[in-house]
Tab-separated table of C-alpha atoms in Angstrom:
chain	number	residue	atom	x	y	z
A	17	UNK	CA	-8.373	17.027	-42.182
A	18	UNK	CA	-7.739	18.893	-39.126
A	19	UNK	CA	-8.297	17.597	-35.757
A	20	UNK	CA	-10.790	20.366	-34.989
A	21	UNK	CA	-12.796	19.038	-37.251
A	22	UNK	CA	-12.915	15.267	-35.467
A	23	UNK	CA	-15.013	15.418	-31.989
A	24	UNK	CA	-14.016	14.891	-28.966
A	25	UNK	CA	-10.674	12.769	-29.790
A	26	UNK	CA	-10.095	15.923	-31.925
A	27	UNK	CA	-10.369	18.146	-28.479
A	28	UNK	CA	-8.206	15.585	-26.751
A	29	UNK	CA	-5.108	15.933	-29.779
A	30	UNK	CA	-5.393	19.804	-29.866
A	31	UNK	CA	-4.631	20.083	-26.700
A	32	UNK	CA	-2.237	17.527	-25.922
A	33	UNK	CA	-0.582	17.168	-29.383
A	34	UNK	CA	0.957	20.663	-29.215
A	35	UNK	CA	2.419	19.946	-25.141
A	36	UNK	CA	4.034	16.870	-26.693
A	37	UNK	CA	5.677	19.086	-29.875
A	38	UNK	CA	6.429	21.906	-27.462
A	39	UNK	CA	8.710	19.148	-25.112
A	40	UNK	CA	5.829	19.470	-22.167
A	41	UNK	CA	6.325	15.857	-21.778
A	42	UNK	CA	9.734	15.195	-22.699
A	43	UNK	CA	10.761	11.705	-24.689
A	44	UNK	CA	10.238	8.598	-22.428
A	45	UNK	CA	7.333	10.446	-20.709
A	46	UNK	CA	5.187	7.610	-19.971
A	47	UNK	CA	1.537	8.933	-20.497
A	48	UNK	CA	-1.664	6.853	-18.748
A	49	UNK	CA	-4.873	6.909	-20.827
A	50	UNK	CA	-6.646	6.337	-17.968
A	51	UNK	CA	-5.404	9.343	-16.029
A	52	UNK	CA	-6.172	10.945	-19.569
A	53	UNK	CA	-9.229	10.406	-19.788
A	54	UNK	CA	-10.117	12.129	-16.690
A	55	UNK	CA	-8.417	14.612	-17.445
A	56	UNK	CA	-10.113	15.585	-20.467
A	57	UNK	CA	-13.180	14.118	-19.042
A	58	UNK	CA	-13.570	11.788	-22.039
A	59	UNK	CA	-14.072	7.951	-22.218
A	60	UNK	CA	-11.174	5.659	-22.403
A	61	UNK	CA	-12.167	4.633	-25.995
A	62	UNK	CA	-12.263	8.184	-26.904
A	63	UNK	CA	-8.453	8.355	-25.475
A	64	UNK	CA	-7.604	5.530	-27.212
A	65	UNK	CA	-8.479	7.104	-30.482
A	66	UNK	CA	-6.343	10.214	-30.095
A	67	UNK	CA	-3.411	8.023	-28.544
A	68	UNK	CA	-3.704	5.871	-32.162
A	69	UNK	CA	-3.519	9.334	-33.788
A	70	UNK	CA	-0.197	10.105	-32.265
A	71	UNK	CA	1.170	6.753	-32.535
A	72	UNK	CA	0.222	7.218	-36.525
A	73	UNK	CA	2.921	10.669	-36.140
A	74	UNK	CA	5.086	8.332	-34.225
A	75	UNK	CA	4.628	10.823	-31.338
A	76	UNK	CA	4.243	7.816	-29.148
A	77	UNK	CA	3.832	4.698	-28.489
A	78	UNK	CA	1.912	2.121	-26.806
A	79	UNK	CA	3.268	-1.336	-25.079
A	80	UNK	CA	1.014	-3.706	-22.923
A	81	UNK	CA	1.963	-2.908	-19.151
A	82	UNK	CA	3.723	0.099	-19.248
A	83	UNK	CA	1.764	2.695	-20.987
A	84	UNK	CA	2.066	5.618	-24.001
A	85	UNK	CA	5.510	6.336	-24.030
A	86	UNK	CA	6.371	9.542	-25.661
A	87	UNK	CA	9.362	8.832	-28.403
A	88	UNK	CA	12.745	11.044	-29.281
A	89	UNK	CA	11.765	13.226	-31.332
A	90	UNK	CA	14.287	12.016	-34.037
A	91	UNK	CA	11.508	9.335	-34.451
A	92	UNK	CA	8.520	11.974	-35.073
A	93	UNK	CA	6.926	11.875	-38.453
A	94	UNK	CA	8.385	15.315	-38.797
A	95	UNK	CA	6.554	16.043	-42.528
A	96	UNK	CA	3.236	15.257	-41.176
A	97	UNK	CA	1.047	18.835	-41.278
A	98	UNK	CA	-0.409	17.789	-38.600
A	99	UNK	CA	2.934	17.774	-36.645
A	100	UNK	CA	4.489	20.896	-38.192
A	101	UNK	CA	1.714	22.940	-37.184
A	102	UNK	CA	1.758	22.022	-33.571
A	103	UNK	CA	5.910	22.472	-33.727
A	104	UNK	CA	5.196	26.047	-35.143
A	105	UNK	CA	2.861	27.067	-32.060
A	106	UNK	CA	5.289	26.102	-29.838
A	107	UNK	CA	8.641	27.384	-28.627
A	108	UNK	CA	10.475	25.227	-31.463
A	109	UNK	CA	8.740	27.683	-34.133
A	110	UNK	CA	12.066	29.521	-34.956
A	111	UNK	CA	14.002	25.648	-35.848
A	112	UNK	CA	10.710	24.278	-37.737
A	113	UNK	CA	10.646	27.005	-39.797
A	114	UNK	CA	14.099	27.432	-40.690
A	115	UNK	CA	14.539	23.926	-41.488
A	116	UNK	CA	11.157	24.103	-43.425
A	117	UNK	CA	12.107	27.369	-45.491
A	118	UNK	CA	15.652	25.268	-45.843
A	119	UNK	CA	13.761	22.021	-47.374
A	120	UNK	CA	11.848	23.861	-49.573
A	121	UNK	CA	15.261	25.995	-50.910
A	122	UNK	CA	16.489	22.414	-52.052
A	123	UNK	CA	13.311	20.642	-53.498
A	124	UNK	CA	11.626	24.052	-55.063
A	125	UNK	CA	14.233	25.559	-57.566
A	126	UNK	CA	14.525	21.584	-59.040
A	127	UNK	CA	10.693	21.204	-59.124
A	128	UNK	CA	10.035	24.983	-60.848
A	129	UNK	CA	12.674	23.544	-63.292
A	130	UNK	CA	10.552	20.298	-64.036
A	131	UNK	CA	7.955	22.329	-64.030
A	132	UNK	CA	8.900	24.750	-67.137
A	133	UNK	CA	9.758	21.233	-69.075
A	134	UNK	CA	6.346	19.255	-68.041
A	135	UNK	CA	3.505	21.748	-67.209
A	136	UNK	CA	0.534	22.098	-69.211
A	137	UNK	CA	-1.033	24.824	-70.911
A	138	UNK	CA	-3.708	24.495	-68.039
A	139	UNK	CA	-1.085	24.289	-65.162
A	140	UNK	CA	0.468	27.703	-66.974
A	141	UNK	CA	-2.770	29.328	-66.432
A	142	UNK	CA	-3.159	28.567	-63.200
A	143	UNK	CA	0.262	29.670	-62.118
A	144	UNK	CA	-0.575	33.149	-63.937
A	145	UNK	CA	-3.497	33.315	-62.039
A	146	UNK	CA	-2.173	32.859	-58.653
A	147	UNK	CA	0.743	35.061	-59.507
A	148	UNK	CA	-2.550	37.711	-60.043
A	149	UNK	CA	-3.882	36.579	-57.073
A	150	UNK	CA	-0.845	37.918	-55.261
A	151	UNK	CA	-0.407	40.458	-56.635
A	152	UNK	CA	-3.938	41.830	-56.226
A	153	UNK	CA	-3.680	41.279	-52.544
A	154	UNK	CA	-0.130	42.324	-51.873
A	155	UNK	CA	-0.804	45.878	-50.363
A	156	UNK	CA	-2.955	46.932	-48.003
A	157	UNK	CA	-2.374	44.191	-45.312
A	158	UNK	CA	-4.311	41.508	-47.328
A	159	UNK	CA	-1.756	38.578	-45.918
A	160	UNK	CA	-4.696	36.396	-46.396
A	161	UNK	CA	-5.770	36.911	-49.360
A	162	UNK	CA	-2.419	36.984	-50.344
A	163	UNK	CA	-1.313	33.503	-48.540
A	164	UNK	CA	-4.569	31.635	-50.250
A	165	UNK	CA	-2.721	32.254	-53.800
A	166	UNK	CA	0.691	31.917	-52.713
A	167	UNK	CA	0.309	28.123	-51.363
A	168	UNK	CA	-1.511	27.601	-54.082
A	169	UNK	CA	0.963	29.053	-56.444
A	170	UNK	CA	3.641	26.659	-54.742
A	171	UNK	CA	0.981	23.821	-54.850
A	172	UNK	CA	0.948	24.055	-58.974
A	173	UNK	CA	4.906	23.940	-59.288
A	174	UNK	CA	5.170	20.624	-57.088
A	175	UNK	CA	2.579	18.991	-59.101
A	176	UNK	CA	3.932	20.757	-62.118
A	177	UNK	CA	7.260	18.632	-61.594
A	178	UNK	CA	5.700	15.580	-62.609
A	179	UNK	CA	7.874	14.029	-59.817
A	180	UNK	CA	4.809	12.563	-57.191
A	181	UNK	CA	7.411	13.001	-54.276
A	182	UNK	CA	7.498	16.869	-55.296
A	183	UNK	CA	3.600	16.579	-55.259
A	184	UNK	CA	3.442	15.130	-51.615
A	185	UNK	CA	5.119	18.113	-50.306
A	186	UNK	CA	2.275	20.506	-51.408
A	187	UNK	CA	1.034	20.094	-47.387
A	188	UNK	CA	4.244	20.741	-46.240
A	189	UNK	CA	4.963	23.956	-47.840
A	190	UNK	CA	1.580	24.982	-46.851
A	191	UNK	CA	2.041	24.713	-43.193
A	192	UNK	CA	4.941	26.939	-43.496
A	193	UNK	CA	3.836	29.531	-45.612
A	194	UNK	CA	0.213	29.276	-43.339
A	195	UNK	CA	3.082	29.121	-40.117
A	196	UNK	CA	4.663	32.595	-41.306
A	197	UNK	CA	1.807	34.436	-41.720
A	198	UNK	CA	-0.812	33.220	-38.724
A	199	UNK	CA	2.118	33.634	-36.481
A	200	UNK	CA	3.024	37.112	-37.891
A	201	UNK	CA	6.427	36.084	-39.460
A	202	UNK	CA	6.165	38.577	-41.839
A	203	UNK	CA	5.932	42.556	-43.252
A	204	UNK	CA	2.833	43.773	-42.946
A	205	UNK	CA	2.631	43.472	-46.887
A	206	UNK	CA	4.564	40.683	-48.758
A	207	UNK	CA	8.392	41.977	-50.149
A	208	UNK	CA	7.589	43.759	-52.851
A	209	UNK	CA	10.389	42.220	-55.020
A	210	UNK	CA	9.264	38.527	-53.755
A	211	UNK	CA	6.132	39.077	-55.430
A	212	UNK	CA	7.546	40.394	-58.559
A	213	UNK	CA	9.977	37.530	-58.345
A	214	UNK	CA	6.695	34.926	-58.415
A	215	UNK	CA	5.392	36.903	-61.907
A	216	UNK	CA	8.668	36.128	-63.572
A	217	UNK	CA	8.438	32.555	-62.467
A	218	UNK	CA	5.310	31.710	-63.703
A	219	UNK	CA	6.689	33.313	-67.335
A	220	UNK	CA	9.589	31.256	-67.199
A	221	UNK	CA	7.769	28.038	-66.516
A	222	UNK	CA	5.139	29.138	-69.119
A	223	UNK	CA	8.025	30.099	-71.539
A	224	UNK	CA	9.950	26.396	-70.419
A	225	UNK	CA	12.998	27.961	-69.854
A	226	UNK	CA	13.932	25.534	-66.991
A	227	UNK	CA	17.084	27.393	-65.818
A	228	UNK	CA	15.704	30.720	-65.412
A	229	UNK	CA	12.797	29.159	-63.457
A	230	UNK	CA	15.273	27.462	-61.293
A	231	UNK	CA	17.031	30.334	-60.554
A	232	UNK	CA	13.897	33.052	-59.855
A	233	UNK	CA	12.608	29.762	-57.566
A	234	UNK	CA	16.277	30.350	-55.512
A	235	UNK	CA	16.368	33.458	-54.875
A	236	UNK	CA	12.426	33.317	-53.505
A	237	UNK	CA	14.123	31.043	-50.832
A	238	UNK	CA	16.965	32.957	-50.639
A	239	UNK	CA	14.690	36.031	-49.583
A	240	UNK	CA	12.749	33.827	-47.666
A	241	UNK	CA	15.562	32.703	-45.368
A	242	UNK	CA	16.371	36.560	-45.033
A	243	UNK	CA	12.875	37.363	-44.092
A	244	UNK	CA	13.163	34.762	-40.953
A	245	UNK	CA	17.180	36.564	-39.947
A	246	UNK	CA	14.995	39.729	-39.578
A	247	UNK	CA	12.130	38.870	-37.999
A	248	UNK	CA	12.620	35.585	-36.272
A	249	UNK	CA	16.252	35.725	-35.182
């Protein structure tokens, strides 16, 4: 659920979530909800809320007497959406989504290969169809249209796998396909061969022909980590 969606601890996060992410208050910050709450003009409970929301992304922390502490950010709950969304509106964009588009070139190609051995006839469908989707909406500046049935395309493979840790990434990858296109790291239309690359998959998984689905699922990353060299050096 997003945090716009959650009152006023919801204002509170969107605002001081992302200054966290971005390093405005560098690790061992110590943060006073009191001073907070003024601040944002809210109530202390109200501060306390959003403060248990970033201890829950192990943004911070809380001890008796000396305050919310902001933590290294080797200790950050670094898969929470939540988290990678405010890291790609920030400054750190270019790292997150390297090391995003780099995650998803390891777990992806393994998971399309599960996928050709374990998905069902309905899962099958629904891969063609998104595959459709894209294409329908790859020209023309659609992005989108287009990014509704590619995270949804990348949704079906992870809970194709069978494998529920492949499943649990579905928000992840997501955020960074949502991350490339809100923040314009794109084309103007999707690579023409990407999308061609995303028909073939969904044949090969639909054929179960797990090696040629693990392959076409490589060289999507592979084009993917190209993409960012041009246009987020």
């Amino acid at each position: 659920m997003s945090t716009s969606g959650r009152g006023l601890h919801g204002r509170v996060l969107e605002s001081l979530g992302p200054a966290i992410a971005a390093g405005e208050y560098p690790p061992g910050s110590v943060l006073r909800t009191d001073e907070l709450a003024q601040r944002f003009d809210v109530s202390r409970s109200v501060m306390r809320e959003a403060v248990r929301v970033l201890e829950s992304m192990h943004l911070v922390e809380s001890r008796r007497r000396v305050g919310v502490t902001v933590r290294p950010k080797a200790e950050w709950n670094v898969y929470d959406p939540q988290v990678i969304r405010w890291r790609l509106a920030g400054a750190d964009r270019p790292h997150q989504l390297r090391s995003l588009t780099v995650l998803r070139s390891a777990i992806e190609p393994v998971a399309a290969g599960l996928a050709a051995k374990h998905a069902t006839a309905e899962q099958c469908a629904e891969l063609t169809e998104c595959a459709l989707g894209m294409v329908a909406n790859s020209k023309g500046h659609r992005l989108e249209g287009y990014l509704f049935h590619d995270i949804a395309f990348h949704r079906v493979i992870l809970n194709a796998s069978g494998n529920e840790m492949f499943a649990r990434l579905g928000d992840v990858v997501a955020e960074v396909l949502t991350g490339r296109t809100r923040h314009e790291v794109m084309f103007e239309d999707p690579d023409p061969a990407a999308v061609t690359l995303h028909v073939r998959l969904a044949e090969a998984i639909r054929e179960g022909d797990a090696g040629h689905a693990e392959e076409l699922t490589r060289e999507i990353a592979e084009g993917a980590l190209q993409e960012l060299e041009i246009l987020a050096p």
